[in-house]
Short mmCIF file of C-alpha atoms in Angstrom, two decimals:
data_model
loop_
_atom_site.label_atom_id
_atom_site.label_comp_id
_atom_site.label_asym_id
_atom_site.label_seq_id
_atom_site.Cartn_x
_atom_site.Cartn_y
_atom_site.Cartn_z
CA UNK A 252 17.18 16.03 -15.64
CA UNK A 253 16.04 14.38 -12.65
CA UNK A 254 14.33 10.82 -12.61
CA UNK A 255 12.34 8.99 -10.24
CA UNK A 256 10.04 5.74 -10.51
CA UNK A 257 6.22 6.52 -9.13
CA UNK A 258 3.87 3.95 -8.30
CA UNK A 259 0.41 4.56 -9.91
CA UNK A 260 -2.13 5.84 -7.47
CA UNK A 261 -5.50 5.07 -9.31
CA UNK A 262 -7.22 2.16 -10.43
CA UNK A 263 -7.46 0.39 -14.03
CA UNK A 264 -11.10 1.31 -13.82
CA UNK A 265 -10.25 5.21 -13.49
CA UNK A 266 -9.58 6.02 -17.52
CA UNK A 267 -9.95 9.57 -17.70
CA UNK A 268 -6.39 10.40 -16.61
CA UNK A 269 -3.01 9.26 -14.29
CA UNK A 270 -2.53 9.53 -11.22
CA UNK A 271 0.88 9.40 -9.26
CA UNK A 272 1.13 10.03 -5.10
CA UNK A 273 5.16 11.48 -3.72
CA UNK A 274 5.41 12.64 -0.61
CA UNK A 275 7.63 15.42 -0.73
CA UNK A 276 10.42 15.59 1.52
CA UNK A 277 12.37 19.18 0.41
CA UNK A 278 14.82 17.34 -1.64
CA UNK A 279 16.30 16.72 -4.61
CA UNK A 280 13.50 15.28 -6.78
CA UNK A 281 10.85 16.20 -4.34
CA UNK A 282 12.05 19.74 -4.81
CA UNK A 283 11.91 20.03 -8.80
CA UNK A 284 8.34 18.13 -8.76
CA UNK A 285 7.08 20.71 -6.18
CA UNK A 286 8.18 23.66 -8.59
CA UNK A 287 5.95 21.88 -11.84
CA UNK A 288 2.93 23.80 -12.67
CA UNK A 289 -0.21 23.27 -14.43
CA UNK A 290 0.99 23.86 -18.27
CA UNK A 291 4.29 22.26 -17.51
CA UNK A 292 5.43 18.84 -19.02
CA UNK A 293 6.76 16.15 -17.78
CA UNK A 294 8.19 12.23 -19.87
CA UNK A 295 6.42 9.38 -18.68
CA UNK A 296 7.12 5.77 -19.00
CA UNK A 297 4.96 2.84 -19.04
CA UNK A 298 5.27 0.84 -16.14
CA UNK A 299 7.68 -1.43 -14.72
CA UNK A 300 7.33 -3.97 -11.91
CA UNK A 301 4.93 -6.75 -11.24
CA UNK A 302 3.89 -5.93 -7.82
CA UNK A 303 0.31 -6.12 -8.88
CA UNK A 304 -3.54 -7.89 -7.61
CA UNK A 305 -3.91 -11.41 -9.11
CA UNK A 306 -7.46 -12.05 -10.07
CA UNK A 307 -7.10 -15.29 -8.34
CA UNK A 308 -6.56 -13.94 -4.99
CA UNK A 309 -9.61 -14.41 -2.61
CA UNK A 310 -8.58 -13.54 0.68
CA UNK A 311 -5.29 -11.43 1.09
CA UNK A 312 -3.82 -9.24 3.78
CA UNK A 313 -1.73 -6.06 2.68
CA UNK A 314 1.09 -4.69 4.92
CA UNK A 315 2.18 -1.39 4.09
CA UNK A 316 4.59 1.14 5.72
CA UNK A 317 3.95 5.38 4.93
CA UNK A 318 3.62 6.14 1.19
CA UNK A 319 4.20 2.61 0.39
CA UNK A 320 0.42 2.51 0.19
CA UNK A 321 0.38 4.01 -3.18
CA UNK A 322 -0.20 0.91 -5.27
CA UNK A 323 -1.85 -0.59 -2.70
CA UNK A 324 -4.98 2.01 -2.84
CA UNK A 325 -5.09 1.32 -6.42
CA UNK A 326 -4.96 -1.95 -5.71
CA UNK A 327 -7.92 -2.20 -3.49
CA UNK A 328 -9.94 0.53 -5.43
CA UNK A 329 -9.84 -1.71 -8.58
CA UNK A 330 -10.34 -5.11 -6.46
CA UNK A 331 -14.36 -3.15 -5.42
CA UNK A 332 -14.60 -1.24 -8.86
CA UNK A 333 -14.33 -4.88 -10.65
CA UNK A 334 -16.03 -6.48 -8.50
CA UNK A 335 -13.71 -9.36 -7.31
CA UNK A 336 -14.98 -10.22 -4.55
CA UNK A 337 -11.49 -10.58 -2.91
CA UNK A 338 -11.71 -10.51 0.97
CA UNK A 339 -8.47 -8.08 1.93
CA UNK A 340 -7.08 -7.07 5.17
CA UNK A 341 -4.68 -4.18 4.92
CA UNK A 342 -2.60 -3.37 7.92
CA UNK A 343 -1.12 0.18 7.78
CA UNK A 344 1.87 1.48 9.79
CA UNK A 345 2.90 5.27 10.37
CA UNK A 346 4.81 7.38 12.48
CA UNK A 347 1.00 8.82 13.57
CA UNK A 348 -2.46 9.55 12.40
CA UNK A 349 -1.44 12.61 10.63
CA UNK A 350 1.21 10.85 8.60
CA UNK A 351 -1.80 8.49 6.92
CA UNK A 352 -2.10 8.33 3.31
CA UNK A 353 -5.59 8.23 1.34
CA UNK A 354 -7.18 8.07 5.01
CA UNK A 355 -10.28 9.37 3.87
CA UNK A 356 -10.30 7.74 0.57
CA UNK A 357 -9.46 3.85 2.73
CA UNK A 358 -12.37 5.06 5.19
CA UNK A 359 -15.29 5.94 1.91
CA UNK A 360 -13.41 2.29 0.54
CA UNK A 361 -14.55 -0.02 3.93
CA UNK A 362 -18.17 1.64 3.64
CA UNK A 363 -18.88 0.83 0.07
CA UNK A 364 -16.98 -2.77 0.06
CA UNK A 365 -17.54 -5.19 3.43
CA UNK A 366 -14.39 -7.39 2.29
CA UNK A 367 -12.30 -4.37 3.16
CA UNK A 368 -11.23 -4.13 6.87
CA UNK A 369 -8.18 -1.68 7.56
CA UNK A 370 -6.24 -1.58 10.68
CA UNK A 371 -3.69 1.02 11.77
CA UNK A 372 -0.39 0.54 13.47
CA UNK A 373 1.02 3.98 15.08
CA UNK A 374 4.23 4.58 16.79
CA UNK A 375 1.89 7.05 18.78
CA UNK A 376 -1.74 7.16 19.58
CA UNK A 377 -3.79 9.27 17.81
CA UNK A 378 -6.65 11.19 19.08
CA UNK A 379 -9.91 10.01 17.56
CA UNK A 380 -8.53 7.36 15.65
CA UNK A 381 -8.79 3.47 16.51
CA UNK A 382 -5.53 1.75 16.31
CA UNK A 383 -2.61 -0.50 17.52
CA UNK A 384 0.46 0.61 18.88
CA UNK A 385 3.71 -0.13 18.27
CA UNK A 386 5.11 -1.49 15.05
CA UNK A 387 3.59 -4.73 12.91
CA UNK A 388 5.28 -8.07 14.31
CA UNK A 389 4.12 -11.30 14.85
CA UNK A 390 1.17 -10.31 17.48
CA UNK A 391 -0.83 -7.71 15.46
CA UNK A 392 -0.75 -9.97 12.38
CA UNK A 393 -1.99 -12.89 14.61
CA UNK A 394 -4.60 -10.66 16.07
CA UNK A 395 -5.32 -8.65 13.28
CA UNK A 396 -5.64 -11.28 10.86
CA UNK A 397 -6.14 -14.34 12.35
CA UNK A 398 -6.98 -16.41 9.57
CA UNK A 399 -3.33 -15.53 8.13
CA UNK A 400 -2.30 -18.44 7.24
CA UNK A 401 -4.63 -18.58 4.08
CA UNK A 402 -4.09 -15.60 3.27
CA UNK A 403 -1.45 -14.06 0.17
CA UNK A 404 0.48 -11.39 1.76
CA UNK A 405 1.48 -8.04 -0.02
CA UNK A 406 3.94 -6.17 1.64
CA UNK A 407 5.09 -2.49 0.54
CA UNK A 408 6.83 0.19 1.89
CA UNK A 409 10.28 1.32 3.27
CA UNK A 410 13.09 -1.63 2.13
CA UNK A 411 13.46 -2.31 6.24
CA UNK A 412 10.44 -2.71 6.76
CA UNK A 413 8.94 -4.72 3.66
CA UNK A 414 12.89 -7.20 5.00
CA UNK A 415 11.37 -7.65 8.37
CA UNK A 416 7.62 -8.24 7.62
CA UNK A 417 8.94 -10.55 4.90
CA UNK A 418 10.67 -12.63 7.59
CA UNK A 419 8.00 -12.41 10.60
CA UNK A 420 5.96 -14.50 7.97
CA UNK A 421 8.44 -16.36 6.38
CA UNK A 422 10.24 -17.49 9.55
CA UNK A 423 7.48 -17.07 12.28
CA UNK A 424 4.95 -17.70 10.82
CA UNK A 425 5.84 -20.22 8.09
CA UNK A 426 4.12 -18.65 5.24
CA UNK A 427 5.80 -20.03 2.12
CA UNK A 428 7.50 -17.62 -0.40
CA UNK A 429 4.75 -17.56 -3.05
CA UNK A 430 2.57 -16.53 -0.84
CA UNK A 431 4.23 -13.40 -0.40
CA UNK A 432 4.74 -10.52 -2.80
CA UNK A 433 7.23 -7.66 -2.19
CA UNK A 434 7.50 -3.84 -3.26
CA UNK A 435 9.99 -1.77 -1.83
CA UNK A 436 10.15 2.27 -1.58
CA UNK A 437 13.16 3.44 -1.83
CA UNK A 438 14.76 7.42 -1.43
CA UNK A 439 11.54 8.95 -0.06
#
């Protein structure tokens, strides 16, 4: 029996049914979930973790890394569904543009909700698509987000790089522990 933890991939204000997001990488896990069919069933259990939206929050920045967006489109479709009001930068980083998660769904997100601004950080440009290069440091943050420093970071994605996001701000650019919240992805 294999076993896996999921982040949930749809908002509090979607009822009607759940929604989980796995990139599948041809192994182990990723292999069995690829066989499931329609009719097939499959043991859920509630949800672990705190790496959740406060209410409270009115301006934050996200930094994600691949399918570490996962909670954080859930995140951002309940902040407009509710009606928060929260202003949220989200900087996304990915080998290239076709390696972008919920692209579409992000893009249909900025149009309905003007507190939403998403930037891209590729390894590689891609055509048609407006982004930085290189990986998230110090710089891109600054530039990206410039009012940072009032800002409550959330940073998800590979264990590397939530470690080295977690100390640009920490260390560079002396944002205090509770201002940031972590969520690591581990065994894509």
């Amino acid at each position: 029996q294999n076993r896996k933890n999921l982040s949930i991939s749809k908002s509090h204000t979607e009822k009607s049914y759940v929604k989980f997001t796995k990139k599948l990488t041809g192994r182990g896990f990723s292999e069995e979930l690829n066989t499931l069919r329609p009719d097939d069933m499959v043991k859920i259990q509630y949800p672990f973790g705190s790496f959740t939206l406060q209410r409270s929050d009115d301006k934050i920045a996200f930094l994600s890394g691949g399918i570490g967006i996962t909670p954080i489109q859930s995140m951002c479709k309940y902040a407009i569904d509710a009606k928060l009001g929260t202003d949220i930068v989200l900087l996304y980083g990915n080998q290239s543009g076709r390696d972008i998660v919920f692209k579409e769904d992000f893009d249909e997100m900025q149009r309905q909700y003007s507190k939403l601004r998403v930037a891209h950080v590729l390894c590689a440009p891609s055509p048609g698509l407006n982004c930085r290069i290189g990986l998230i440091n110090k710089d891109i943050i600054t530039k990206e987000i410039p009012d940072y420093i009032g800002r409550k970071f959330y940073l998800c994605g590979p264990p590397v790089m939530v470690e080295a996001m977690k100390k640009i701000l920490s260390e560079e650019l002396l944002i205090s522990h509770e201002r940031i919240v972590t969520e690591n992805f581990q065994g894509y």
